PDB file of C-alpha atoms in Angstrom:
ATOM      1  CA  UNK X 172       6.197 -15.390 -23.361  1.00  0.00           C
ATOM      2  CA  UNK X 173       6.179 -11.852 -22.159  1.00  0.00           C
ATOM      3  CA  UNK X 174       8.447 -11.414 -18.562  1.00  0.00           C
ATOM      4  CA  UNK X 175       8.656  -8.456 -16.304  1.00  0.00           C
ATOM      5  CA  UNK X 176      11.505  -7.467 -14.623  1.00  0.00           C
ATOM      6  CA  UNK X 177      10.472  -5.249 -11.300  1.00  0.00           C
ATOM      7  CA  UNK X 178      13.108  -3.678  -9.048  1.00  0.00           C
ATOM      8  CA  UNK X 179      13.379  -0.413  -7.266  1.00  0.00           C
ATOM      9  CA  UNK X 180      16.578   0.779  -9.156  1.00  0.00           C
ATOM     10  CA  UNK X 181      18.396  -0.668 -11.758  1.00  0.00           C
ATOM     11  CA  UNK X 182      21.515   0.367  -9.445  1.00  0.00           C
ATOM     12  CA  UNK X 183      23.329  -1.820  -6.901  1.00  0.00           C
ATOM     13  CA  UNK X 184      24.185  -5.372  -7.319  1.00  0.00           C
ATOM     14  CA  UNK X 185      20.856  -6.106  -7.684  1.00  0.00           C
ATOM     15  CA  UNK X 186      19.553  -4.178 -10.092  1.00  0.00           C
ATOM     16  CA  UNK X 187      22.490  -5.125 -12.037  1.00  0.00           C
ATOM     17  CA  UNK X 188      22.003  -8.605 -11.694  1.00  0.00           C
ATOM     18  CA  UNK X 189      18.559  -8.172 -12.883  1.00  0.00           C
ATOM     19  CA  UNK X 190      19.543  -6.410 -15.637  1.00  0.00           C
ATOM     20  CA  UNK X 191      21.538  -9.080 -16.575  1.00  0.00           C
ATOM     21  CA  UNK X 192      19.507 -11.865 -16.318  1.00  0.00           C
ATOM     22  CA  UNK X 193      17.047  -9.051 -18.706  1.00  0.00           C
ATOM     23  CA  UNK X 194      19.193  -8.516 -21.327  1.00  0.00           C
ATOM     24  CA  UNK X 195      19.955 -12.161 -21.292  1.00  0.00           C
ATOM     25  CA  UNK X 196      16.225 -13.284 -21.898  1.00  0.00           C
ATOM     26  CA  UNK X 197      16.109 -10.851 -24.762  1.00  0.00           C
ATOM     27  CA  UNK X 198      19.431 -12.542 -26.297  1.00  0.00           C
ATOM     28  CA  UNK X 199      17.253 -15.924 -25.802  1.00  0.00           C
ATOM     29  CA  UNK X 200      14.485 -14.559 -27.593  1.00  0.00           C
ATOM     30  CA  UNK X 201      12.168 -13.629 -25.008  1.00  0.00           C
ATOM     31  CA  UNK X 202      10.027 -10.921 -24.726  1.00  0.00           C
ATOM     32  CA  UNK X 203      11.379  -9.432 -21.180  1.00  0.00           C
ATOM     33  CA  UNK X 204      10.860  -5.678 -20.000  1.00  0.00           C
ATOM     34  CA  UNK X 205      11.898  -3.707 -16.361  1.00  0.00           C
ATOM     35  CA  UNK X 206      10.181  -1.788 -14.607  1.00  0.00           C
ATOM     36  CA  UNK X 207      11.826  -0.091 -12.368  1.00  0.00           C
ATOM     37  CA  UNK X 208      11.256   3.030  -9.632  1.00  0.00           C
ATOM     38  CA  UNK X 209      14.695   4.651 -10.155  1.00  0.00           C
ATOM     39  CA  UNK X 210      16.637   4.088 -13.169  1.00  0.00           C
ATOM     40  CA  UNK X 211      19.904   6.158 -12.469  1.00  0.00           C
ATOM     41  CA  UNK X 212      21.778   6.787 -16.004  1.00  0.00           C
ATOM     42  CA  UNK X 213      21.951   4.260 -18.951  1.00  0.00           C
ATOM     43  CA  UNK X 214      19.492   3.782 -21.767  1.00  0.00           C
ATOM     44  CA  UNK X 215      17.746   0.938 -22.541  1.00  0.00           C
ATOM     45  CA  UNK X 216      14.694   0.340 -25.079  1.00  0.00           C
ATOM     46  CA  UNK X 217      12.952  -2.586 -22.529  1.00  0.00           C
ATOM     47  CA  UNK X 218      13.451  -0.179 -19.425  1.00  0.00           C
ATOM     48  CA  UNK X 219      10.875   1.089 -18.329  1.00  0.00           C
ATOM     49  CA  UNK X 220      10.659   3.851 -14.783  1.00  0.00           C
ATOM     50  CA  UNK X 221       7.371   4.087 -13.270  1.00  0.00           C
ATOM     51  CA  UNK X 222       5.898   7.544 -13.418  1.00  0.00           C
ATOM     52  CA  UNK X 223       6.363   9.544 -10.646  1.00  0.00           C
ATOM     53  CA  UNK X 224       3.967  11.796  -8.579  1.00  0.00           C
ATOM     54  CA  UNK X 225       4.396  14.770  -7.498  1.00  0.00           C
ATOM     55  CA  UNK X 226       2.480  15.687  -3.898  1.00  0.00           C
ATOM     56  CA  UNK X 227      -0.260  17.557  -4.611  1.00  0.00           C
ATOM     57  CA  UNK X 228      -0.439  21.190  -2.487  1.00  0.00           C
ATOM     58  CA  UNK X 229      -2.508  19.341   0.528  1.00  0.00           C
ATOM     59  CA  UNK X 230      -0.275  16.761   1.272  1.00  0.00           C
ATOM     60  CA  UNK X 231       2.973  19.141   0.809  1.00  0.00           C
ATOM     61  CA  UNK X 232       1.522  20.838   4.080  1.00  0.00           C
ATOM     62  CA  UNK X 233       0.507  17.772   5.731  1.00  0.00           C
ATOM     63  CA  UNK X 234       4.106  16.401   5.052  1.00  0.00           C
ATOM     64  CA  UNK X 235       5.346  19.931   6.472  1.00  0.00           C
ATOM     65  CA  UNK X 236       2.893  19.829   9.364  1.00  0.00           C
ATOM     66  CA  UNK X 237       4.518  16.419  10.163  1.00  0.00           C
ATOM     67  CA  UNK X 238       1.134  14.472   8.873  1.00  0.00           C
ATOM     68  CA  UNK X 239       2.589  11.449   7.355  1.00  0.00           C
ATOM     69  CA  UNK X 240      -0.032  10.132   4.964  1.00  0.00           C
ATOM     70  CA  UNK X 241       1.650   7.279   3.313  1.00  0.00           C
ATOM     71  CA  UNK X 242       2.234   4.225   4.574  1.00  0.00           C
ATOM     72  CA  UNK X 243       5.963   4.055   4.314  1.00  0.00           C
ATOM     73  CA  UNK X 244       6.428   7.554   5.842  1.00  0.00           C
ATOM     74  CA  UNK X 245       4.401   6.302   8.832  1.00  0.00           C
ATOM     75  CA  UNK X 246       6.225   3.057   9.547  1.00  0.00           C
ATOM     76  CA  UNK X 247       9.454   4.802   9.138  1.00  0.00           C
ATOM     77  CA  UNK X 248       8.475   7.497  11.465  1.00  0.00           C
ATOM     78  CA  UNK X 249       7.249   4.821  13.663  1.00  0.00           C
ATOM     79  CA  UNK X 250      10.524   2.857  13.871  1.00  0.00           C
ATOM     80  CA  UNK X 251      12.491   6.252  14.309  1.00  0.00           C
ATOM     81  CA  UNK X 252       9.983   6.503  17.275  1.00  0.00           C
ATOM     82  CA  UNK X 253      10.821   3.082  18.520  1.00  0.00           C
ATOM     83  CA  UNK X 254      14.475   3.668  18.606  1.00  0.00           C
ATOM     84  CA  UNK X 255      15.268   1.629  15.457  1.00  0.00           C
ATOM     85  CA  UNK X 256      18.427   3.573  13.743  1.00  0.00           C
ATOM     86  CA  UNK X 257      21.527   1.975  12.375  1.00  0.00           C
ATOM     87  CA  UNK X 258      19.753  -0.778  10.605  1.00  0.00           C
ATOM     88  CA  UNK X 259      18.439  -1.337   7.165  1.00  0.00           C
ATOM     89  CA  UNK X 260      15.407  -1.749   7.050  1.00  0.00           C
ATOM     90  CA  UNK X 261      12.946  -1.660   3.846  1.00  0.00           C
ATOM     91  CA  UNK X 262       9.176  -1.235   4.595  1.00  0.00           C
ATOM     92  CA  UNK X 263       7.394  -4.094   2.723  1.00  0.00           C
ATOM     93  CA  UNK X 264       4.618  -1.320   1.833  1.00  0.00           C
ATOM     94  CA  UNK X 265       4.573   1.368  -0.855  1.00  0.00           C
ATOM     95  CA  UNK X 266       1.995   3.501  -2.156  1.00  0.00           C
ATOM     96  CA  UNK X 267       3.130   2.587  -5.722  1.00  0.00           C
ATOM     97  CA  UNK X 268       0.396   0.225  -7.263  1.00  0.00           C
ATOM     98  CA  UNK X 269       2.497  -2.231  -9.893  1.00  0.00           C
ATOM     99  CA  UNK X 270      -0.269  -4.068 -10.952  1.00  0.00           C
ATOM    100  CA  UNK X 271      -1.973  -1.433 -12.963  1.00  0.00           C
ATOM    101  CA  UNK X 272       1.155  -0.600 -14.613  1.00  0.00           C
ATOM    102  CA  UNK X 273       0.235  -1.871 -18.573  1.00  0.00           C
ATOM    103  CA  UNK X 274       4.005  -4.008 -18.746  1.00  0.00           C
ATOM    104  CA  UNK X 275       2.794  -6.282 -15.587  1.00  0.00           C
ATOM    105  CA  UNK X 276      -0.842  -6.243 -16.845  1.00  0.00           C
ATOM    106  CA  UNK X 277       0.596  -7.645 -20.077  1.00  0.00           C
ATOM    107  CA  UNK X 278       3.186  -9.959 -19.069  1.00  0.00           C
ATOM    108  CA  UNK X 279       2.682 -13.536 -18.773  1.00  0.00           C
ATOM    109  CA  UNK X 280       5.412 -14.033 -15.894  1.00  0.00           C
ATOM    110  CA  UNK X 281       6.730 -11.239 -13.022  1.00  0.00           C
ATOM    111  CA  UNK X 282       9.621 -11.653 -11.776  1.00  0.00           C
ATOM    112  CA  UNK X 283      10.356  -9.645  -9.077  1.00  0.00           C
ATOM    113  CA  UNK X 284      14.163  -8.612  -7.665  1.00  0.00           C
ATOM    114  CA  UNK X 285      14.709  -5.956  -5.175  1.00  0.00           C
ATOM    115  CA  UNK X 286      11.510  -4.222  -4.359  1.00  0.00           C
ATOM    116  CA  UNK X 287      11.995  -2.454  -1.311  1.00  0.00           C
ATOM    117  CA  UNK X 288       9.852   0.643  -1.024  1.00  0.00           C
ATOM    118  CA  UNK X 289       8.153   0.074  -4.434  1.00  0.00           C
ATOM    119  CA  UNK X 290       6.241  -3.162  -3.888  1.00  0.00           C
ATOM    120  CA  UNK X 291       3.765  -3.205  -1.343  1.00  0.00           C
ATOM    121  CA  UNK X 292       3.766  -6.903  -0.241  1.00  0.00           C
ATOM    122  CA  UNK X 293      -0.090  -7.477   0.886  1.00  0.00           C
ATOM    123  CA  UNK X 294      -1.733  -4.928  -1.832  1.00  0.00           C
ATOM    124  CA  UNK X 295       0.461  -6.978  -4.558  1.00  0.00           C
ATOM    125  CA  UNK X 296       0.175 -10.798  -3.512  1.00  0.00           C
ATOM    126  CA  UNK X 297      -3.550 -10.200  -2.658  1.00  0.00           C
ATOM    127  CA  UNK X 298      -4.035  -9.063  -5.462  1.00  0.00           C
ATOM    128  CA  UNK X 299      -1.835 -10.678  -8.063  1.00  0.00           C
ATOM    129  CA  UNK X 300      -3.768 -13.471 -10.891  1.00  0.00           C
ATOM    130  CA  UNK X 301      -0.367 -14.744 -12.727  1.00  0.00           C
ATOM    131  CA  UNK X 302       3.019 -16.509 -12.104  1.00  0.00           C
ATOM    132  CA  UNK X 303       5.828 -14.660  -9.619  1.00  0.00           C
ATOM    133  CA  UNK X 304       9.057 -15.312  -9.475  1.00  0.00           C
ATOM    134  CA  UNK X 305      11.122 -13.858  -7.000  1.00  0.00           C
ATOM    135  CA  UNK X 306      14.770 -13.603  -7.665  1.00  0.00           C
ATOM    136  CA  UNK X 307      16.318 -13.152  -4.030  1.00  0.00           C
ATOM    137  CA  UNK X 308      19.094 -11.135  -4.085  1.00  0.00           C
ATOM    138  CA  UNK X 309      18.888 -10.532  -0.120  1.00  0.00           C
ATOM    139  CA  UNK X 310      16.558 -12.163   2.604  1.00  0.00           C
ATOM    140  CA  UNK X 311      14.727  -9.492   2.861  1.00  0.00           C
ATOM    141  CA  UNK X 312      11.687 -11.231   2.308  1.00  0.00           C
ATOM    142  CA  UNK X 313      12.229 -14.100   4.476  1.00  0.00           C
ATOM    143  CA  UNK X 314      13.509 -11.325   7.285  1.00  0.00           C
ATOM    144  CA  UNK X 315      10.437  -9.189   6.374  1.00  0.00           C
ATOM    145  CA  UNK X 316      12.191  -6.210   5.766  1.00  0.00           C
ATOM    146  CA  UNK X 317      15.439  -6.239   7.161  1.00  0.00           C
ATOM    147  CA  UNK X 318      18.374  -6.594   4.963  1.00  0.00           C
ATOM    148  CA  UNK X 319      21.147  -9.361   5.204  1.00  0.00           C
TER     149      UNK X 319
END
């Protein structure tokens, strides 16, 4: 059985909770991988960052125009608008597409951990054809977005 391991960062008491129950799996014989969005120090053979991309020359000038184009700039624009400071809040969107990453194409379970700002929760569970697991570390998503 091949299980994925997505987080935003392998950082935090999340990420290293996740790690844990990784490393774990792969002490149990079982073919588990991360990825991850930030992966601050450390080396491990099983994780994996997702590539980053670098704006391209248009949307550096729409960013410095104050164009928002993705969709967590614009929702966190929009609560900065609204008068929502002070609280944590992670948008449940992200311009990061996980499911054409080749580890969760090929695993047979994802288990998912802290995603905020890496998973976008609509494009993903529309989307998604195999078994999720969701490890909550927080209630983010039963709060849709706001940490406790």
């Amino acid at each position: 059985m091949k299980v994925v391991h997505v987080m935003t960062s392998t950082a935090g008491g999340a990420g290293i909770a996740a790690t844990r129950i990784h490393n774990a799996q792969r002490a149990s014989g079982i073919d588990s991988s991360v990825l991850c969005l930030a992966r601050p120090g450390g080396s491990n053979d099983n994780v994996h960052q997702f590539p980053t991309r670098f704006p391209t020359l248009g949307e550096r000038i729409a960013l410095k125009a104050g164009i928002r184009l993705s969709n967590a700039d614009r929702i966190s624009h929009r609560l900065g608008t609204l008068g929502v400071t002070g609280i944590s809040f992670s948008e449940p969107v992200s311009d990061h597409d996980i499911l054409a990453h080749p580890l969760v194409r090929d695993a047979d379970v994802i288990n998912l951990h802290w995603v905020g700002g890496f998973l976008d929760w609509r494009a993903f569970f529309g989307r998604v054809n195999k078994p999720v697991t969701w490890t909550l570390h927080d209630l983010i998503p039963v709060l849709g977005g706001f940490h406790f």
